[in-house]
Coordinates of C-alpha atoms and ligand atoms in Angstrom, one line a residue:
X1 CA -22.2 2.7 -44.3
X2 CA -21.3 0.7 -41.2
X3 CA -23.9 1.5 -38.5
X4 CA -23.2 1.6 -34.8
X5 CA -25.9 1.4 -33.2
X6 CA -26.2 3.0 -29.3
X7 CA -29.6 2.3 -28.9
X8 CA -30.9 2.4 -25.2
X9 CA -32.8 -0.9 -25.3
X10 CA -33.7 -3.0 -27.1
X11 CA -30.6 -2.7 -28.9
X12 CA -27.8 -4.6 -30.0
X13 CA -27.2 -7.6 -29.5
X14 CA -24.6 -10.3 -30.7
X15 CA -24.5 -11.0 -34.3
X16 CA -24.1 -14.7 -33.7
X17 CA -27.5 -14.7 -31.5
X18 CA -29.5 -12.7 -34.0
X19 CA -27.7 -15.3 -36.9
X20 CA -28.7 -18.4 -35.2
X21 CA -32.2 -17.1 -34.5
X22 CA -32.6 -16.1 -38.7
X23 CA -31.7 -19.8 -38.8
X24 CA -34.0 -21.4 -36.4
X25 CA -37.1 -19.2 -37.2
X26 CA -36.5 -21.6 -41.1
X27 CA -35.2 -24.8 -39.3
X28 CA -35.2 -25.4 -35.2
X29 CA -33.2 -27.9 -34.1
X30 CA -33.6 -29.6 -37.4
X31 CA -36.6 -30.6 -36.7
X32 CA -37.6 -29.2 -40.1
X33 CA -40.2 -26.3 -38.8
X34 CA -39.5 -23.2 -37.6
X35 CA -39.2 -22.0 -34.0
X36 CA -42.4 -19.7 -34.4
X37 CA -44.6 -22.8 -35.1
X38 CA -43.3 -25.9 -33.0
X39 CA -45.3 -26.7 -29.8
X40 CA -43.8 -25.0 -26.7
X41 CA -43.8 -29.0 -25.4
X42 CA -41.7 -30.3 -28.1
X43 CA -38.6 -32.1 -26.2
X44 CA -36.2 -29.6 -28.3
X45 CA -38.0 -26.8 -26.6
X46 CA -38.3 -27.9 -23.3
X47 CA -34.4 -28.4 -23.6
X48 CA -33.9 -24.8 -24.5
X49 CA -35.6 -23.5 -21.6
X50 CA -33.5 -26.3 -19.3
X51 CA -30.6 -24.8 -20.7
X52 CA -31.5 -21.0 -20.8
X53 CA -31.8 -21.4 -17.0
X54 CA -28.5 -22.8 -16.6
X55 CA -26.8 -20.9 -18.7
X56 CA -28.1 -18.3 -15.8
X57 CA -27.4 -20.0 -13.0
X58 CA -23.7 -20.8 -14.2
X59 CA -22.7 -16.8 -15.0
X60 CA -24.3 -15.8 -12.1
X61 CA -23.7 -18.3 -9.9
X62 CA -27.0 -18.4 -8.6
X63 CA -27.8 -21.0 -5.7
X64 CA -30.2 -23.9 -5.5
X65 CA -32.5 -22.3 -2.9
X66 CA -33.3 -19.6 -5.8
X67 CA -35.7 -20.0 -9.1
X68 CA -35.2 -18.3 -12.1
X69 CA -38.5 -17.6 -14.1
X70 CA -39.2 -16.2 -17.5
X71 CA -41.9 -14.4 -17.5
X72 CA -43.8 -12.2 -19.5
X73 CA -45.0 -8.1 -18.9
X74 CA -41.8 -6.3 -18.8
X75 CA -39.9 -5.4 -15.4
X76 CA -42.8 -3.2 -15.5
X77 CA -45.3 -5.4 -14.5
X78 CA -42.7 -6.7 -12.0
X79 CA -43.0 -3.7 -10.6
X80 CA -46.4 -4.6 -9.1
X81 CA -46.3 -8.6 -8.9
X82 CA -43.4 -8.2 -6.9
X83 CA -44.8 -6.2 -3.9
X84 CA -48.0 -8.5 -4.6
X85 CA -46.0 -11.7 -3.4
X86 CA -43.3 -10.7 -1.0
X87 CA -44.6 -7.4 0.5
X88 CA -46.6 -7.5 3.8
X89 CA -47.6 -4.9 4.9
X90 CA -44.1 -2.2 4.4
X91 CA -41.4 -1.7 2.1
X92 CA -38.6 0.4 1.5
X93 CA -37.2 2.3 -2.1
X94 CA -34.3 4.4 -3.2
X95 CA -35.1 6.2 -6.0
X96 CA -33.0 6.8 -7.9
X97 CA -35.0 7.4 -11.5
X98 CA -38.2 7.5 -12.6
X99 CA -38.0 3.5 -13.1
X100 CA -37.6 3.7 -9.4
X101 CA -40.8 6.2 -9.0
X102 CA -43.1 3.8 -11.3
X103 CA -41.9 1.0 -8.9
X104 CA -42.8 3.0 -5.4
X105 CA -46.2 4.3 -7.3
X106 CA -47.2 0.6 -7.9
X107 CA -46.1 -0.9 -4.7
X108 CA -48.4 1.6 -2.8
X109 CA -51.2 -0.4 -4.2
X110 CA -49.8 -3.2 -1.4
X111 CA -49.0 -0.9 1.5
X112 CA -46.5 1.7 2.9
X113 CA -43.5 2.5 1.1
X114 CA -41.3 4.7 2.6
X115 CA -38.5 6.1 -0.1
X116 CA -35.2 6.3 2.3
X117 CA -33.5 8.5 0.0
X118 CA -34.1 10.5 -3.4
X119 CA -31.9 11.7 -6.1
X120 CA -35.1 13.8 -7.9
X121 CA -33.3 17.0 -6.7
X122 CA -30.9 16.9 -9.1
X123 CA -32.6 14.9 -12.0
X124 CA -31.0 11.4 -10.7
X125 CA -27.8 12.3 -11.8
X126 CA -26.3 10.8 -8.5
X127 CA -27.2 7.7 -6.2
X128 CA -27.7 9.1 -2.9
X129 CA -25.3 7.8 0.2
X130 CA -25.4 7.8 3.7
X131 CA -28.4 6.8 3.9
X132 CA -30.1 4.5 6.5
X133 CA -32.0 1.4 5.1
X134 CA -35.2 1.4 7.8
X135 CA -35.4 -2.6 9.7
X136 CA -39.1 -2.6 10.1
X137 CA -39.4 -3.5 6.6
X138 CA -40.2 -6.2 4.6
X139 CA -37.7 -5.4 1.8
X140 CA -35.7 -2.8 0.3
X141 CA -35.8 -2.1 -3.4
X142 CA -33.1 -0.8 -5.6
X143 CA -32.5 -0.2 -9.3
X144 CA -28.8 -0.9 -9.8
X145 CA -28.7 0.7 -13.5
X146 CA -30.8 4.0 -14.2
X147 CA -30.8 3.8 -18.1
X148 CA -32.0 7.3 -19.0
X149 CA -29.9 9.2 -16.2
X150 CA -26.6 7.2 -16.7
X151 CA -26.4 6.1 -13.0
X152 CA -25.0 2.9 -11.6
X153 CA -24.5 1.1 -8.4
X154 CA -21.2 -0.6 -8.7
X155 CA -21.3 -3.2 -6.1
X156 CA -23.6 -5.3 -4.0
X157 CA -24.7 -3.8 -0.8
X158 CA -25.1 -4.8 2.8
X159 CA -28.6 -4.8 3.6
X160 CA -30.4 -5.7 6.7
X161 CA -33.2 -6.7 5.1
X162 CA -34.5 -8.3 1.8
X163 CA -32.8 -6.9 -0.7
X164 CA -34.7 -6.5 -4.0
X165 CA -32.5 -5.0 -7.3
X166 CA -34.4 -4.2 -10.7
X167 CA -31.4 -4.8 -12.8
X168 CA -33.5 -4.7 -16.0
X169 CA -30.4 -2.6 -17.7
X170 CA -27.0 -3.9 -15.9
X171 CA -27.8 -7.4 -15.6
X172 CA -24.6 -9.7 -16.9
X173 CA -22.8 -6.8 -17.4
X174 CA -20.6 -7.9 -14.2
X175 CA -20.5 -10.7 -11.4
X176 CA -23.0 -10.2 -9.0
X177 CA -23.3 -12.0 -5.5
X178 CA -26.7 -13.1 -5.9
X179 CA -26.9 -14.3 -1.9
X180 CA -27.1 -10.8 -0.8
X181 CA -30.7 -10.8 -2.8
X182 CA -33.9 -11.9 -2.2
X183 CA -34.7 -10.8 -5.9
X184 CA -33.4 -9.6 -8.8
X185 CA -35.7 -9.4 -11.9
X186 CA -35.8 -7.4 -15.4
X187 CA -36.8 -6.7 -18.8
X188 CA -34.3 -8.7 -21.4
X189 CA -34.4 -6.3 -23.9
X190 CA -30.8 -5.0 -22.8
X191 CA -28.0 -7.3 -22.1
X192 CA -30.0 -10.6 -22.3
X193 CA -32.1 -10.8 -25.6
X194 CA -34.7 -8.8 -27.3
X195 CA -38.1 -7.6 -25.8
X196 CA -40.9 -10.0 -24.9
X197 CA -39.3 -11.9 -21.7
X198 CA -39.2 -10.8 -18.3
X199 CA -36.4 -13.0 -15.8
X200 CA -37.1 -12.8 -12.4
X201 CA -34.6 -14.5 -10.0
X202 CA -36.4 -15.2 -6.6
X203 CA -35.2 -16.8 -3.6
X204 CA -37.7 -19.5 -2.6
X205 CA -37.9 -19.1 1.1
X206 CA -39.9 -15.7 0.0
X207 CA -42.6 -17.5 -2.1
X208 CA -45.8 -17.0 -0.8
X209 CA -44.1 -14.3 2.3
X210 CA -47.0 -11.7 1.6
X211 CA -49.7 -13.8 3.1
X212 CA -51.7 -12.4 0.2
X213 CA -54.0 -14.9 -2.2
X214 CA -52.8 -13.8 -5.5
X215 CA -54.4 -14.4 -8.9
X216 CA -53.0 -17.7 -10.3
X217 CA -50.5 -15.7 -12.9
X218 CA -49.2 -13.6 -10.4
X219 CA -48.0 -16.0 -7.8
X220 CA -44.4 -16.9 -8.3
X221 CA -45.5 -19.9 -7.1
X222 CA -47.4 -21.0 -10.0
X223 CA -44.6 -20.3 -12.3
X224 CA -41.9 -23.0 -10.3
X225 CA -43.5 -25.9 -8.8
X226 CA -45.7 -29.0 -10.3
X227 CA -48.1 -27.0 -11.6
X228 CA -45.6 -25.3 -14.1
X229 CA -44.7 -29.3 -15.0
X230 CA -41.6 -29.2 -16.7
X231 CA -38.8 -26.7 -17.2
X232 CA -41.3 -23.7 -15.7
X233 CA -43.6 -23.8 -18.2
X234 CA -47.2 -22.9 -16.1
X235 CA -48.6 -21.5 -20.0
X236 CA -46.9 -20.6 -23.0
X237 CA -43.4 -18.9 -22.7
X238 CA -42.3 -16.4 -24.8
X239 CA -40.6 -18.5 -27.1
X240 CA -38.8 -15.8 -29.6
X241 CA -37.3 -13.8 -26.8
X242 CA -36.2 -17.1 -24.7
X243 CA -34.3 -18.9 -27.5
X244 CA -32.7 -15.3 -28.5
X245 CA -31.9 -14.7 -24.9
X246 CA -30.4 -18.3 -24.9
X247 CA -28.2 -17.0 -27.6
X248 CA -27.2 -14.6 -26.6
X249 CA -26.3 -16.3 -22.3
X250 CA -24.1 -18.9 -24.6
X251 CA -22.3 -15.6 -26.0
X252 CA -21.4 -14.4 -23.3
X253 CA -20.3 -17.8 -21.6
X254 CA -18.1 -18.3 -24.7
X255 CA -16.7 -14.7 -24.0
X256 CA -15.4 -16.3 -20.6
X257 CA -18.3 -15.1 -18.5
X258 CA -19.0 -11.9 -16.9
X259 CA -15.2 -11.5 -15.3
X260 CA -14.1 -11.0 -19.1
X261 CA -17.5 -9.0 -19.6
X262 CA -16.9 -6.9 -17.2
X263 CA -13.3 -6.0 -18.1
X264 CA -14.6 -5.4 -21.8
X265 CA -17.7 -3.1 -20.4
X266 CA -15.3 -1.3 -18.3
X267 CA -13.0 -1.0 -21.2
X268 CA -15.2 0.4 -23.1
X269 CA -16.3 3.0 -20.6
X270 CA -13.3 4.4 -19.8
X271 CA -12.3 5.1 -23.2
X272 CA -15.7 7.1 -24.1
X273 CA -15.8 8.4 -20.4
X274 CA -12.0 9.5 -21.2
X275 CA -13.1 11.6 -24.3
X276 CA -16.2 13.0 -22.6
X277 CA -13.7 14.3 -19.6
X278 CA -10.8 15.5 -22.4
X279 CA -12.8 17.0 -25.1
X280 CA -13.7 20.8 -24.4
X281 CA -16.9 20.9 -26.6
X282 CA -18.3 18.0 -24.0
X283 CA -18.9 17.3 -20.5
X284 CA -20.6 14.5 -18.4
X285 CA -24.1 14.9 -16.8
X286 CA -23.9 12.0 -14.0
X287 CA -21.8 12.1 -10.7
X288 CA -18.1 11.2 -11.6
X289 CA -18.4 8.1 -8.9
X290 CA -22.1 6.7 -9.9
X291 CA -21.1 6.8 -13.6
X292 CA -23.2 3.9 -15.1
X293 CA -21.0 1.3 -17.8
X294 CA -23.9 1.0 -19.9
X295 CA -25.2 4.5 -20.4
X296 CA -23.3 7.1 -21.1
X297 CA -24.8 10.7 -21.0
X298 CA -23.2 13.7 -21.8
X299 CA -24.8 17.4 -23.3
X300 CA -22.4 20.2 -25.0
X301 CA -20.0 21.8 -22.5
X302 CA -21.1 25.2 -21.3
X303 CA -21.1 27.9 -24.1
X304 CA -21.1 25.8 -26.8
X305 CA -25.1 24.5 -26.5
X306 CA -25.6 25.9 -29.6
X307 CA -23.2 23.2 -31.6
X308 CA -26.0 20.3 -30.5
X309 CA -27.9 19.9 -33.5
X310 CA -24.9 19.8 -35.7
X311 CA -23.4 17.3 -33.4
X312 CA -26.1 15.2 -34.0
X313 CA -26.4 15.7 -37.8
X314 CA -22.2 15.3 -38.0
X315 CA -22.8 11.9 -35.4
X316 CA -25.5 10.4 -38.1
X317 CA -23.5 11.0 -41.0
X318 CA -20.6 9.2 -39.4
X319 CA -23.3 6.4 -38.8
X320 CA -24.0 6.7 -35.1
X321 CA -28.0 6.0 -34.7
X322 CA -29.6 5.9 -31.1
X323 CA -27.6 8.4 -29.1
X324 CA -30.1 10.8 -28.7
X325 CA -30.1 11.7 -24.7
X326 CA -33.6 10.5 -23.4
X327 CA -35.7 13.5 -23.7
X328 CA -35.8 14.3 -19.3
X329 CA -31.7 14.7 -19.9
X330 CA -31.5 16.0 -22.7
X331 CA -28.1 16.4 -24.7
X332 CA -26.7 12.4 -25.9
X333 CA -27.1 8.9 -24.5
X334 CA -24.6 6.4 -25.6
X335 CA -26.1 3.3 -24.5
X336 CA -22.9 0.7 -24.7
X337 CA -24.6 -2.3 -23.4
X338 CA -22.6 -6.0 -23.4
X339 CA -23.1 -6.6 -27.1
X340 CA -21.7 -3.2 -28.5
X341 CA -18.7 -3.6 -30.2
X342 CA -15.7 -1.5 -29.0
X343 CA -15.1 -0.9 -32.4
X344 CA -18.2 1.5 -32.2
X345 CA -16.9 3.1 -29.4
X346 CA -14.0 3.8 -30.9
X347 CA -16.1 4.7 -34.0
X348 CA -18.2 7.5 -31.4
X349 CA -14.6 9.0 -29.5
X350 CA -13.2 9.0 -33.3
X351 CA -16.7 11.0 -34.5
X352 CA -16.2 13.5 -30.9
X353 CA -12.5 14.4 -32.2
X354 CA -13.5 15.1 -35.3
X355 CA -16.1 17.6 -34.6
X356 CA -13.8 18.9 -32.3
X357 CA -11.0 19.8 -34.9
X358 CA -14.1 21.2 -36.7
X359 CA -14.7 24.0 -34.2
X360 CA -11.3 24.6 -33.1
Ligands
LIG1 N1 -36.4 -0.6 -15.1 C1 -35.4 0.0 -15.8 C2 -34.1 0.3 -15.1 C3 -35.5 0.2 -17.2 O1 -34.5 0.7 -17.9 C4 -36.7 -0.1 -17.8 C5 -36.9 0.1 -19.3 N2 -36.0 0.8 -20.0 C6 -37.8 -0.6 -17.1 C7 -37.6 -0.8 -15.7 C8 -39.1 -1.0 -17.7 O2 -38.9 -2.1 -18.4 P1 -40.1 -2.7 -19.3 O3 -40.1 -1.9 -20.5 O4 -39.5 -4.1 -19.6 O5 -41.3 -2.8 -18.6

């Protein structure tokens, strides 16, 4: 049976990426060995990293006066090495998930963080508004996509500071004006490639703006200029998830960039979004007006709780895997990231109706 797979992250991701990559772990670039055992100097390498970062720099139009990096650690570790190079003395947060929380809890480690507003009241199932983002900071950190909650800031916001955006789960999912950032960084393992690579897009003026001395690994620095000698290579990249993640940029650029992406994610929102809203056995559990395009929550609409587990069992046998809501939710997550096929949305609303006929 046909899978569909809604997997949170890592997850799906374009058949023709994980295709070419089956072919270059055998053969890369016919060079005759695989890409798990050339030499991360070999010139067919060094011109797969050249061209990973432009295929970044052309769908997000990302200036000259920023570096992109591919590092390794997760956005997780990001959540520290950021504050540790662009963090003086204060920062600001918005939480707005617990990705958000682990990001305030590790900042702290460089000084104050003041969190200017909080969605924990109601389980982050709505980005707080109206808030005021504090000047005497040295930046202000967001998380545009909150993957378990299903919680998404649409557009990019004014700030009057540094602004900072872990986009680890929304990232080429849509244009984004990368000017109004200082920088934007995340784990791969959603929209851009399978786990193991960590991009971090930084704009240089804030290299070295902590004033701290950081261990050699840490610094941003050491991962851009002449020590990294070519194509930001300071030690050995990650080279699976980079040549995936290359894949997978060339995909989407084939697709017509993130314009077209966008109108595909947003297509395929609506129409599961649409069934959620229609069908009386469901209803959504984030904020009509934050709804993310990549997660989708929903639980069993009031009074019929009970139906869950079949719901489940009926959505397996139909061949939906991975839309188990993440346990702090509870209910289902249909993670729909870029390389989700609308058929398999269509193949989830289709499995929804059914059950619902089922319990009429
Ligand atoms: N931020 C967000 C928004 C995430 O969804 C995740 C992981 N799902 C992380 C950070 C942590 O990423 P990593 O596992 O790469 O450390």
């Amino acid at each position: 049976m046909k899978k569909h797979n809604f997997n949170a992250g890592p997850c799906v991701l374009p058949r023709e990426a994980v295709e070419s990559a089956i072919e270059a772990i055998r053969d890369f670039d016919g060079t005759g060995i695989g890409l798990l055992e050339i030499s991360h100097r070999t010139p067919g390498w060094e011109r797969v990293m050249a061209e990973t970062e432009q295929l970044w720099r052309d769908l997000l139009g990302i200036p000259d006066n920023y570096a992109v990096l591919f590092l390794g650690g997760g956005a997780s570790t990001q959540f520290f090495e950021l504050p540790a190079n662009i963090m003086k003395s204060k920062a600001a947060y918005l939480q707005t998930g617990v990705w958000a929380k682990k990001a305030v809890k590790e900042a702290k480690f460089y000084g104050d963080v003041e969190v200017v507003a909080s969605s924990e009241d109601k389980n982050y199932t709505y980005i707080p508004k109206g808030y005021k983002i504090p000047t005497d900071v040295d930046y202000f950190h967001i998380t545009t996509n909150n993957t378990i909650y299903g919680t998404e800031i649409h557009t990019d916001m004014d700030s009057p500071v540094t602004l900072v955006a872990d986009m680890s789960s929304d990232i080429m999912s849509r244009p984004v004006d990368v000017k109004k950032y200082g920088v934007i960084y995340g784990g791969a393992q959603k929209n851009v490639g399978p786990a193991g690579v960590t991009f971090v897009i930084v704009r240089k003026d804030l290299l070295g703006s902590s004033g701290r001395k950081l261990q050699t690994m840490v610094d941003y620095s050491t991962h851009i200029g002449a020590e990294a000698r070519d194509n930001s290579m300071f030690n050995t990249p990650p080279v699976f998830p980079i040549f995936v993640m290359h894949e997978t940029l060339k995909w989407v650029k084939n697709l017509g960039g993130l314009e077209a992406m966008y109108k595909i994610n947003k297509k395929k929102a609506d129409l599961l979004y649409g069934e959620i809203d229609r069908n009386p056995l469901f209803v959504g559990t984030a904020a009509k007006e934050d709804r993310s395009l990549m997660n989708v929550c929903f639980v069993m609409a009031p009074g019929k709780e009970a139906l869950e587990a079949e719901f489940m069992d009926f959505a397996k046998s139909q061949g939906m895997v991975g839309i188990k809501g993440h346990r702090s939710v509870g209910g289902f997550r249909a993670s729909i990231y870029n390389a989700c096929p609308i058929e398999s949305v269509e193949a989830l609303v289709k499995c929804m109706q059914e059950f619902e006929q089922k319990h009429k």
